Amino acid sequence: MPASALPSASAPGLPLVGITVLDLTRALAGPYATALLADLGATITKVESIKGGDSTRGWPPFEGDHSLYYDSTNRGKSSIAIDFYSAEGQALLKRMALDADVVIENFRPGVMADLGLDPAALLAEKPGLVVASVSGFGSTGPLSQTAGLDQVAQGMSGLMSVTGADADNLYRVGVPVIDIISGIFTAVGILASLVDRERTGTGHTVSTSLLEAALAISVFQGQRYLSTGVVPEPQGNDHPVLAPYGVFATADIPVIIAVGNEKQWRDLCALVGDAALADHPDLATGKLRTEHRGELKERLEALLVARTGLEWVEAFRAARIPTGPIYTYAQVFEDAQVKHLDMVQHVTRADGSDLPLLRGPVSIDGAALRIRKAPPALGEDTESVLAGLGLTPDQIAGLIDAGIVSALKS
């Protein structure tokens, strides 16, 4: 029985059933990657330090003693708590690594070797293993040993320089988007390696960093500078290169209107009551509309104040013009489409408490993925994981008594 192949983790029909992952990550990028793999059917064993576990267990917001930061990215996993720096603990880590299909970590470069888990050595013993890592700035280079966090990457990658009201008011994105994107890229690399292993029998090392991920999502903004030398600037809530495309005032609430082609532009002008605006000499082409975006915004808003925001949203949607309101999170979860998609599922934690949790965003064969296990308490599955490795009850009790592992007391 593979490590942590717990009966509760069975997921017939999902594409990653039978794939076991040793998850040595903490905080957000790595746990986000393994949550996605868990959604797809992989068996994830989250290995945490016996001294408090994943650091996010202590991060707000809290519901009682539960960190909701931790809960948001650790669905579908099992937890074992180990003393990483004891010889016995490291021997367990290596045994678990060689029993897995994938090992994923986000330690500082070099720490894996210190733990007796040097990727090259692991691959030498098990050539089919996939070893994935996420770092702040990359595994080599002058900043490779430097701590990196999401907002640092947002700043250094240029993302913050194009986010905000203007050049004097630059903002971070409201969620740790680079951690999330890094986790997605890591999951993609792991999946590609598993596909190649099916063909060749050989595994790979996979790596990315927050800085690389942040640069990768610069798309046309980064390309604009590389090809033209023009340094992009923030455009507030307007699209940087398309107009009208942004936030517009109405009789009551602001709404987002996103015009992406000439038909939508002409339909918009007709709907707001000024069909002739479509042929105004300053607005007749997409390039001109972008150059005169300020004048365009004023003209449209003078017409949009005639009706409420939701009335406009209904009219624009009927005309297939992309549009929508700006929701608070309270409003998001009341939206009919969000409810229809069944994005929120309820799971029960080890202490019996209910947790409403966002599911993964993927559907397989038309069916939305289900959350198969609540985010685990620290050491919740220690005994089951060790039993899956073939340890006897006496051996497991001995490890607990010696402080090499800890187990959640029921």
Short mmCIF file of C-alpha atoms in Angstrom, two decimals:
data_model
loop_
_atom_site.label_atom_id
_atom_site.label_comp_id
_atom_site.label_asym_id
_atom_site.label_seq_id
_atom_site.Cartn_x
_atom_site.Cartn_y
_atom_site.Cartn_z
CA MET A 1 0.00 0.00 0.00
CA PRO A 2 1.66 3.32 -1.04
CA ALA A 3 2.39 5.93 1.59
CA SER A 4 -0.80 7.69 2.68
CA ALA A 5 -3.03 5.75 0.28
CA LEU A 6 -5.86 6.18 2.72
CA PRO A 7 -9.28 4.69 2.01
CA SER A 8 -10.85 8.15 2.46
CA ALA A 9 -8.72 9.43 -0.42
CA SER A 10 -10.16 7.07 -3.05
CA ALA A 11 -11.49 8.88 -6.11
CA PRO A 12 -12.52 6.50 -8.90
CA GLY A 13 -12.69 8.11 -12.30
CA LEU A 14 -10.34 11.01 -11.62
CA PRO A 15 -7.24 11.26 -13.85
CA LEU A 16 -4.61 11.22 -11.09
CA VAL A 17 -5.94 8.27 -9.08
CA GLY A 18 -2.98 6.11 -8.06
CA ILE A 19 -0.47 8.99 -8.13
CA THR A 20 1.09 9.61 -4.71
CA VAL A 21 2.62 12.95 -3.81
CA LEU A 22 4.93 13.73 -0.90
CA ASP A 23 4.18 17.38 -0.14
CA LEU A 24 6.97 19.16 1.71
CA THR A 25 5.63 22.63 0.96
CA ARG A 26 4.20 25.32 3.18
CA ALA A 27 2.68 28.80 2.90
CA LEU A 28 0.90 29.19 -0.45
CA ALA A 29 2.59 28.44 -3.80
CA GLY A 30 3.37 24.78 -3.09
CA PRO A 31 0.18 24.02 -1.17
CA TYR A 32 -1.86 25.57 -3.99
CA ALA A 33 -0.15 23.23 -6.47
CA THR A 34 -0.82 20.14 -4.37
CA ALA A 35 -4.44 21.17 -3.73
CA LEU A 36 -4.95 21.16 -7.51
CA LEU A 37 -3.36 17.71 -7.76
CA ALA A 38 -5.57 16.48 -4.91
CA ASP A 39 -8.64 17.78 -6.74
CA LEU A 40 -7.65 15.63 -9.72
CA GLY A 41 -7.39 12.46 -7.66
CA ALA A 42 -3.78 12.32 -6.45
CA THR A 43 -3.08 11.12 -2.93
CA ILE A 44 -1.28 13.94 -1.13
CA THR A 45 0.69 13.41 2.06
CA LYS A 46 1.46 16.78 3.59
CA VAL A 47 4.62 16.42 5.68
CA GLU A 48 4.93 19.09 8.34
CA SER A 49 7.45 19.94 10.99
CA ILE A 50 6.59 18.55 14.39
CA LYS A 51 7.26 22.09 15.68
CA GLY A 52 4.03 23.78 14.67
CA GLY A 53 3.59 22.58 11.11
CA ASP A 54 2.86 24.76 8.10
CA SER A 55 3.48 28.40 9.05
CA THR A 56 0.06 29.38 7.71
CA ARG A 57 -1.57 27.47 10.56
CA GLY A 58 -0.72 30.61 12.56
CA TRP A 59 -1.89 33.16 9.98
CA PRO A 60 -5.21 35.03 10.11
CA PRO A 61 -8.05 35.16 9.36
CA PHE A 62 -9.22 32.72 12.03
CA GLU A 63 -12.42 30.88 12.81
CA GLY A 64 -11.89 29.95 16.42
CA ASP A 65 -8.52 28.14 16.44
CA HIS A 66 -8.65 27.34 12.72
CA SER A 67 -6.58 29.37 10.27
CA LEU A 68 -8.75 30.02 7.24
CA TYR A 69 -5.62 30.98 5.31
CA TYR A 70 -4.37 27.42 5.83
CA ASP A 71 -7.78 25.88 5.16
CA SER A 72 -8.13 27.67 1.81
CA THR A 73 -5.32 25.72 0.12
CA ASN A 74 -5.00 22.40 1.93
CA ARG A 75 -8.13 20.53 0.93
CA GLY A 76 -7.89 16.85 0.02
CA LYS A 77 -4.63 16.14 1.87
CA SER A 78 -3.39 14.01 4.73
CA SER A 79 -0.99 15.38 7.37
CA ILE A 80 1.93 13.69 9.09
CA ALA A 81 4.11 15.60 11.58
CA ILE A 82 7.81 14.66 11.69
CA ASP A 83 10.99 15.94 13.33
CA PHE A 84 12.79 16.96 10.13
CA TYR A 85 16.17 17.31 11.79
CA SER A 86 16.47 13.99 13.60
CA ALA A 87 18.20 11.07 11.92
CA GLU A 88 15.11 8.93 12.36
CA GLY A 89 12.86 11.65 10.95
CA GLN A 90 15.07 12.08 7.90
CA ALA A 91 15.12 8.34 7.35
CA LEU A 92 11.31 8.39 7.34
CA LEU A 93 11.28 11.32 4.91
CA LYS A 94 13.55 9.47 2.51
CA ARG A 95 11.51 6.29 2.77
CA MET A 96 8.35 8.26 2.00
CA ALA A 97 10.02 10.08 -0.90
CA LEU A 98 11.11 6.85 -2.54
CA ASP A 99 7.62 5.42 -2.04
CA ALA A 100 6.00 8.36 -3.87
CA ASP A 101 5.53 9.28 -7.52
CA VAL A 102 6.12 12.98 -6.89
CA VAL A 103 8.03 14.96 -4.29
CA ILE A 104 7.31 18.69 -4.13
CA GLU A 105 9.07 21.24 -1.93
CA ASN A 106 9.54 24.98 -1.56
CA PHE A 107 12.54 25.17 0.73
CA ARG A 108 15.43 27.52 0.08
CA PRO A 109 17.76 25.94 -2.54
CA GLY A 110 20.09 23.47 -0.77
CA VAL A 111 17.80 22.61 2.15
CA MET A 112 16.60 19.39 0.50
CA ALA A 113 20.18 18.10 0.45
CA ASP A 114 20.54 19.05 4.14
CA LEU A 115 17.49 16.88 4.86
CA GLY A 116 19.02 13.90 3.05
CA LEU A 117 16.69 14.42 0.08
CA ASP A 118 19.03 15.71 -2.61
CA PRO A 119 16.97 15.48 -5.83
CA ALA A 120 19.80 13.99 -7.88
CA ALA A 121 20.36 11.29 -5.27
CA LEU A 122 16.65 10.51 -5.10
CA LEU A 123 16.45 10.20 -8.89
CA ALA A 124 19.50 7.96 -8.90
CA GLU A 125 17.70 5.57 -6.53
CA LYS A 126 14.31 5.92 -8.21
CA PRO A 127 14.65 7.11 -11.83
CA GLY A 128 10.89 7.40 -12.29
CA LEU A 129 10.47 9.96 -9.50
CA VAL A 130 9.32 13.51 -10.25
CA VAL A 131 10.88 16.12 -7.94
CA ALA A 132 9.35 19.61 -8.10
CA SER A 133 10.45 22.79 -6.36
CA VAL A 134 9.24 26.38 -6.02
CA SER A 135 11.64 29.10 -4.88
CA GLY A 136 11.57 32.86 -4.60
CA PHE A 137 14.08 33.79 -7.29
CA GLY A 138 15.30 30.56 -8.88
CA SER A 139 17.68 27.79 -7.88
CA THR A 140 20.77 29.61 -9.21
CA GLY A 141 21.91 33.20 -9.52
CA PRO A 142 22.77 36.06 -7.15
CA LEU A 143 19.36 36.02 -5.41
CA SER A 144 18.91 32.25 -5.22
CA GLN A 145 19.44 32.17 -1.44
CA THR A 146 17.28 35.24 -0.82
CA ALA A 147 13.86 34.92 0.76
CA GLY A 148 11.11 35.75 -1.70
CA LEU A 149 7.45 36.45 -1.02
CA ASP A 150 4.50 37.26 -3.26
CA GLN A 151 4.50 41.04 -2.99
CA VAL A 152 8.27 41.19 -3.50
CA ALA A 153 7.78 39.31 -6.76
CA GLN A 154 4.89 41.57 -7.72
CA GLY A 155 7.15 44.57 -7.24
CA MET A 156 10.28 43.21 -8.90
CA SER A 157 8.46 41.76 -11.91
CA GLY A 158 6.87 45.02 -13.01
CA LEU A 159 3.35 43.88 -12.09
CA MET A 160 2.89 46.60 -9.47
CA SER A 161 4.17 49.23 -11.91
CA VAL A 162 1.10 48.69 -14.10
CA THR A 163 -1.39 48.20 -11.24
CA GLY A 164 -2.95 51.22 -9.57
CA ALA A 165 -4.58 54.57 -10.19
CA ASP A 166 -1.48 56.21 -11.67
CA ALA A 167 2.32 56.20 -11.44
CA ASP A 168 2.16 57.76 -7.95
CA ASN A 169 -0.34 55.23 -6.63
CA LEU A 170 0.87 51.70 -7.34
CA TYR A 171 -0.91 48.73 -5.77
CA ARG A 172 -0.39 45.06 -5.12
CA VAL A 173 -3.05 42.73 -6.45
CA GLY A 174 -5.64 42.04 -3.73
CA VAL A 175 -4.74 38.33 -3.47
CA PRO A 176 -1.25 36.75 -3.54
CA VAL A 177 -1.58 36.17 -7.27
CA ILE A 178 2.08 35.27 -7.90
CA ASP A 179 2.03 32.52 -5.27
CA ILE A 180 -1.11 31.17 -6.92
CA ILE A 181 0.29 31.36 -10.46
CA SER A 182 3.55 29.74 -9.31
CA GLY A 183 1.51 26.89 -7.85
CA ILE A 184 -0.38 26.44 -11.11
CA PHE A 185 2.85 26.45 -13.16
CA THR A 186 4.35 23.89 -10.77
CA ALA A 187 1.32 21.63 -11.14
CA VAL A 188 1.58 21.91 -14.94
CA GLY A 189 5.26 20.93 -14.83
CA ILE A 190 4.48 17.96 -12.61
CA LEU A 191 1.68 16.76 -14.87
CA ALA A 192 3.87 17.10 -17.98
CA SER A 193 6.60 15.09 -16.26
CA LEU A 194 4.15 12.35 -15.28
CA VAL A 195 2.95 12.13 -18.89
CA ASP A 196 6.54 11.83 -20.14
CA ARG A 197 7.27 9.20 -17.49
CA GLU A 198 4.49 7.08 -18.98
CA ARG A 199 6.35 7.16 -22.31
CA THR A 200 9.93 6.85 -21.11
CA GLY A 201 9.83 5.47 -17.58
CA THR A 202 12.05 8.35 -16.48
CA GLY A 203 11.15 11.14 -14.11
CA HIS A 204 12.31 14.74 -14.07
CA THR A 205 13.16 17.59 -11.78
CA VAL A 206 10.72 20.48 -12.22
CA SER A 207 11.25 23.98 -10.90
CA THR A 208 9.88 27.47 -11.07
CA SER A 209 10.13 30.58 -8.93
CA LEU A 210 7.92 33.46 -7.94
CA LEU A 211 10.03 35.83 -10.03
CA GLU A 212 9.86 33.65 -13.16
CA ALA A 213 6.11 33.15 -12.76
CA ALA A 214 5.51 36.87 -12.26
CA LEU A 215 7.51 37.73 -15.36
CA ALA A 216 5.74 35.04 -17.37
CA ILE A 217 2.33 36.63 -16.83
CA SER A 218 3.47 40.06 -18.06
CA VAL A 219 2.34 38.97 -21.57
CA PHE A 220 1.74 42.04 -23.79
CA GLN A 221 2.93 44.51 -21.13
CA GLY A 222 6.38 42.95 -20.99
CA GLN A 223 6.37 42.40 -24.74
CA ARG A 224 5.54 46.06 -25.32
CA TYR A 225 8.76 47.08 -23.60
CA LEU A 226 10.89 44.36 -25.20
CA SER A 227 9.74 45.21 -28.73
CA THR A 228 9.20 48.98 -28.58
CA GLY A 229 11.08 50.26 -25.55
CA VAL A 230 7.86 51.83 -24.25
CA VAL A 231 7.53 51.47 -20.48
CA PRO A 232 3.90 50.60 -19.63
CA GLU A 233 2.12 52.74 -17.04
CA PRO A 234 -0.87 52.01 -14.80
CA GLN A 235 -4.28 52.78 -16.28
CA GLY A 236 -6.37 52.44 -13.14
CA ASN A 237 -9.44 50.36 -13.92
CA ASP A 238 -9.16 50.87 -17.67
CA HIS A 239 -7.73 48.19 -19.94
CA PRO A 240 -4.20 49.28 -20.90
CA VAL A 241 -4.70 48.92 -24.68
CA LEU A 242 -8.44 48.61 -25.40
CA ALA A 243 -11.31 51.11 -25.05
CA PRO A 244 -14.02 51.24 -23.94
CA TYR A 245 -12.92 48.54 -21.56
CA GLY A 246 -13.06 49.26 -17.85
CA VAL A 247 -15.27 50.62 -15.07
CA PHE A 248 -18.02 53.12 -15.85
CA ALA A 249 -20.43 55.04 -13.62
CA THR A 250 -24.18 54.54 -14.01
CA ALA A 251 -27.20 55.95 -12.17
CA ASP A 252 -26.21 54.02 -9.05
CA ILE A 253 -23.32 51.55 -9.15
CA PRO A 254 -20.20 51.27 -11.31
CA VAL A 255 -20.20 48.48 -13.89
CA ILE A 256 -17.54 46.88 -16.04
CA ILE A 257 -18.00 47.19 -19.80
CA ALA A 258 -15.54 45.37 -22.06
CA VAL A 259 -15.73 46.09 -25.78
CA GLY A 260 -13.46 43.82 -27.79
CA ASN A 261 -14.50 44.35 -31.41
CA GLU A 262 -16.21 46.79 -33.78
CA LYS A 263 -19.60 45.08 -33.67
CA GLN A 264 -19.69 45.35 -29.88
CA TRP A 265 -18.67 49.02 -30.15
CA ARG A 266 -21.49 49.84 -32.54
CA ASP A 267 -24.01 47.85 -30.53
CA LEU A 268 -22.94 49.63 -27.36
CA CYS A 269 -23.39 53.07 -28.92
CA ALA A 270 -26.86 52.14 -30.12
CA LEU A 271 -27.88 50.72 -26.74
CA VAL A 272 -26.78 53.79 -24.77
CA GLY A 273 -28.74 56.02 -27.15
CA ASP A 274 -26.09 57.60 -29.38
CA ALA A 275 -25.55 55.41 -32.47
CA ALA A 276 -23.71 58.27 -34.20
CA LEU A 277 -20.98 58.11 -31.55
CA ALA A 278 -19.63 55.00 -33.27
CA ASP A 279 -18.51 57.13 -36.23
CA HIS A 280 -17.20 60.13 -34.31
CA PRO A 281 -13.87 61.07 -35.95
CA ASP A 282 -12.01 60.73 -32.64
CA LEU A 283 -13.56 57.34 -31.86
CA ALA A 284 -14.01 55.58 -35.18
CA THR A 285 -11.26 52.96 -34.66
CA GLY A 286 -9.95 50.98 -31.73
CA LYS A 287 -6.65 52.86 -31.85
CA LEU A 288 -8.42 56.23 -31.77
CA ARG A 289 -10.67 55.15 -28.92
CA THR A 290 -7.64 54.18 -26.85
CA GLU A 291 -5.95 57.52 -27.62
CA HIS A 292 -9.09 59.43 -26.59
CA ARG A 293 -10.17 57.17 -23.73
CA GLY A 294 -10.78 60.11 -21.37
CA GLU A 295 -13.20 61.84 -23.76
CA LEU A 296 -14.84 58.50 -24.52
CA LYS A 297 -15.40 57.75 -20.85
CA GLU A 298 -17.03 61.14 -20.28
CA ARG A 299 -19.37 60.72 -23.25
CA LEU A 300 -20.43 57.22 -22.24
CA GLU A 301 -20.97 58.04 -18.58
CA ALA A 302 -23.14 61.01 -19.51
CA LEU A 303 -25.44 58.50 -21.23
CA LEU A 304 -25.09 55.66 -18.70
CA VAL A 305 -26.48 57.76 -15.81
CA ALA A 306 -29.92 57.36 -17.41
CA ARG A 307 -30.33 53.83 -15.99
CA THR A 308 -29.19 51.74 -13.05
CA GLY A 309 -26.13 49.59 -13.31
CA LEU A 310 -27.97 46.27 -13.20
CA GLU A 311 -30.38 47.45 -15.89
CA TRP A 312 -27.41 48.21 -18.15
CA VAL A 313 -25.81 44.86 -17.32
CA GLU A 314 -28.98 43.05 -18.39
CA ALA A 315 -29.21 45.05 -21.63
CA PHE A 316 -25.53 44.63 -22.54
CA ARG A 317 -25.54 40.91 -21.79
CA ALA A 318 -28.57 40.49 -24.05
CA ALA A 319 -26.51 42.13 -26.81
CA ARG A 320 -23.52 39.86 -26.04
CA ILE A 321 -21.38 42.75 -24.84
CA PRO A 322 -19.16 41.52 -21.96
CA THR A 323 -20.28 43.28 -18.79
CA GLY A 324 -20.81 42.80 -15.09
CA PRO A 325 -21.05 44.49 -11.70
CA ILE A 326 -18.23 44.81 -9.17
CA TYR A 327 -19.15 42.48 -6.33
CA THR A 328 -18.07 42.30 -2.74
CA TYR A 329 -17.35 38.75 -1.62
CA ALA A 330 -20.70 38.77 0.18
CA GLN A 331 -22.39 39.45 -3.15
CA VAL A 332 -20.24 36.95 -5.07
CA PHE A 333 -21.57 33.99 -3.14
CA GLU A 334 -25.18 35.11 -3.63
CA ASP A 335 -24.82 35.33 -7.41
CA ALA A 336 -27.06 32.88 -9.28
CA GLN A 337 -24.27 31.70 -11.60
CA VAL A 338 -21.85 31.08 -8.73
CA LYS A 339 -24.53 29.10 -6.91
CA HIS A 340 -25.28 27.12 -10.07
CA LEU A 341 -21.61 26.18 -10.42
CA ASP A 342 -21.66 24.72 -6.88
CA MET A 343 -18.36 26.38 -6.09
CA VAL A 344 -18.89 26.16 -2.33
CA GLN A 345 -18.88 22.72 -0.73
CA HIS A 346 -19.09 21.73 2.92
CA VAL A 347 -16.58 19.45 4.62
CA THR A 348 -16.15 18.35 8.22
CA ARG A 349 -12.87 18.93 10.03
CA ALA A 350 -11.30 16.36 12.37
CA ASP A 351 -12.80 18.20 15.37
CA GLY A 352 -16.28 17.88 13.89
CA SER A 353 -16.65 21.50 12.83
CA ASP A 354 -18.22 22.40 9.50
CA LEU A 355 -16.14 24.22 6.89
CA PRO A 356 -17.65 25.82 3.78
CA LEU A 357 -14.83 25.63 1.24
CA LEU A 358 -14.24 26.64 -2.36
CA ARG A 359 -13.73 23.63 -4.61
CA GLY A 360 -11.12 23.44 -7.35
CA PRO A 361 -12.06 25.24 -10.60
CA VAL A 362 -11.86 22.23 -12.96
CA SER A 363 -14.59 19.90 -14.21
CA ILE A 364 -13.88 16.42 -15.62
CA ASP A 365 -16.33 14.89 -18.11
CA GLY A 366 -18.83 17.61 -17.26
CA ALA A 367 -18.70 17.02 -13.52
CA ALA A 368 -17.27 19.58 -11.09
CA LEU A 369 -14.55 18.19 -8.85
CA ARG A 370 -15.52 17.37 -5.29
CA ILE A 371 -13.51 18.09 -2.17
CA ARG A 372 -12.66 14.64 -0.89
CA LYS A 373 -11.16 15.53 2.48
CA ALA A 374 -11.17 18.53 4.80
CA PRO A 375 -7.88 20.37 5.36
CA PRO A 376 -6.11 18.18 7.91
CA ALA A 377 -5.17 19.08 11.44
CA LEU A 378 -1.45 18.81 12.22
CA GLY A 379 -0.56 15.12 12.44
CA GLU A 380 -4.15 14.06 11.79
CA ASP A 381 -3.06 11.16 9.59
CA THR A 382 0.36 10.33 11.06
CA GLU A 383 -0.57 6.85 12.19
CA SER A 384 -2.39 5.95 8.95
CA VAL A 385 0.49 7.20 6.81
CA LEU A 386 3.06 5.23 8.78
CA ALA A 387 0.87 2.12 8.65
CA GLY A 388 0.74 2.60 4.88
CA LEU A 389 4.55 2.50 4.87
CA GLY A 390 4.37 -0.91 6.52
CA LEU A 391 5.24 0.08 10.08
CA THR A 392 3.70 -1.98 12.85
CA PRO A 393 1.59 -0.44 15.64
CA ASP A 394 4.49 -0.94 18.07
CA GLN A 395 6.93 0.81 15.72
CA ILE A 396 4.53 3.70 15.27
CA ALA A 397 4.00 4.01 19.02
CA GLY A 398 7.77 3.99 19.51
CA LEU A 399 8.23 6.87 17.04
CA ILE A 400 5.52 8.86 18.79
CA ASP A 401 6.98 8.19 22.24
CA ALA A 402 10.45 9.20 21.03
CA GLY A 403 9.13 12.49 19.63
CA ILE A 404 10.15 11.63 16.06
CA VAL A 405 6.55 12.03 14.91
CA SER A 406 3.42 13.40 16.49
CA ALA A 407 -0.14 12.24 15.98
CA LEU A 408 -3.40 14.07 16.53
CA LYS A 409 -5.00 12.77 19.69
CA SER A 410 -8.61 11.81 19.17
#
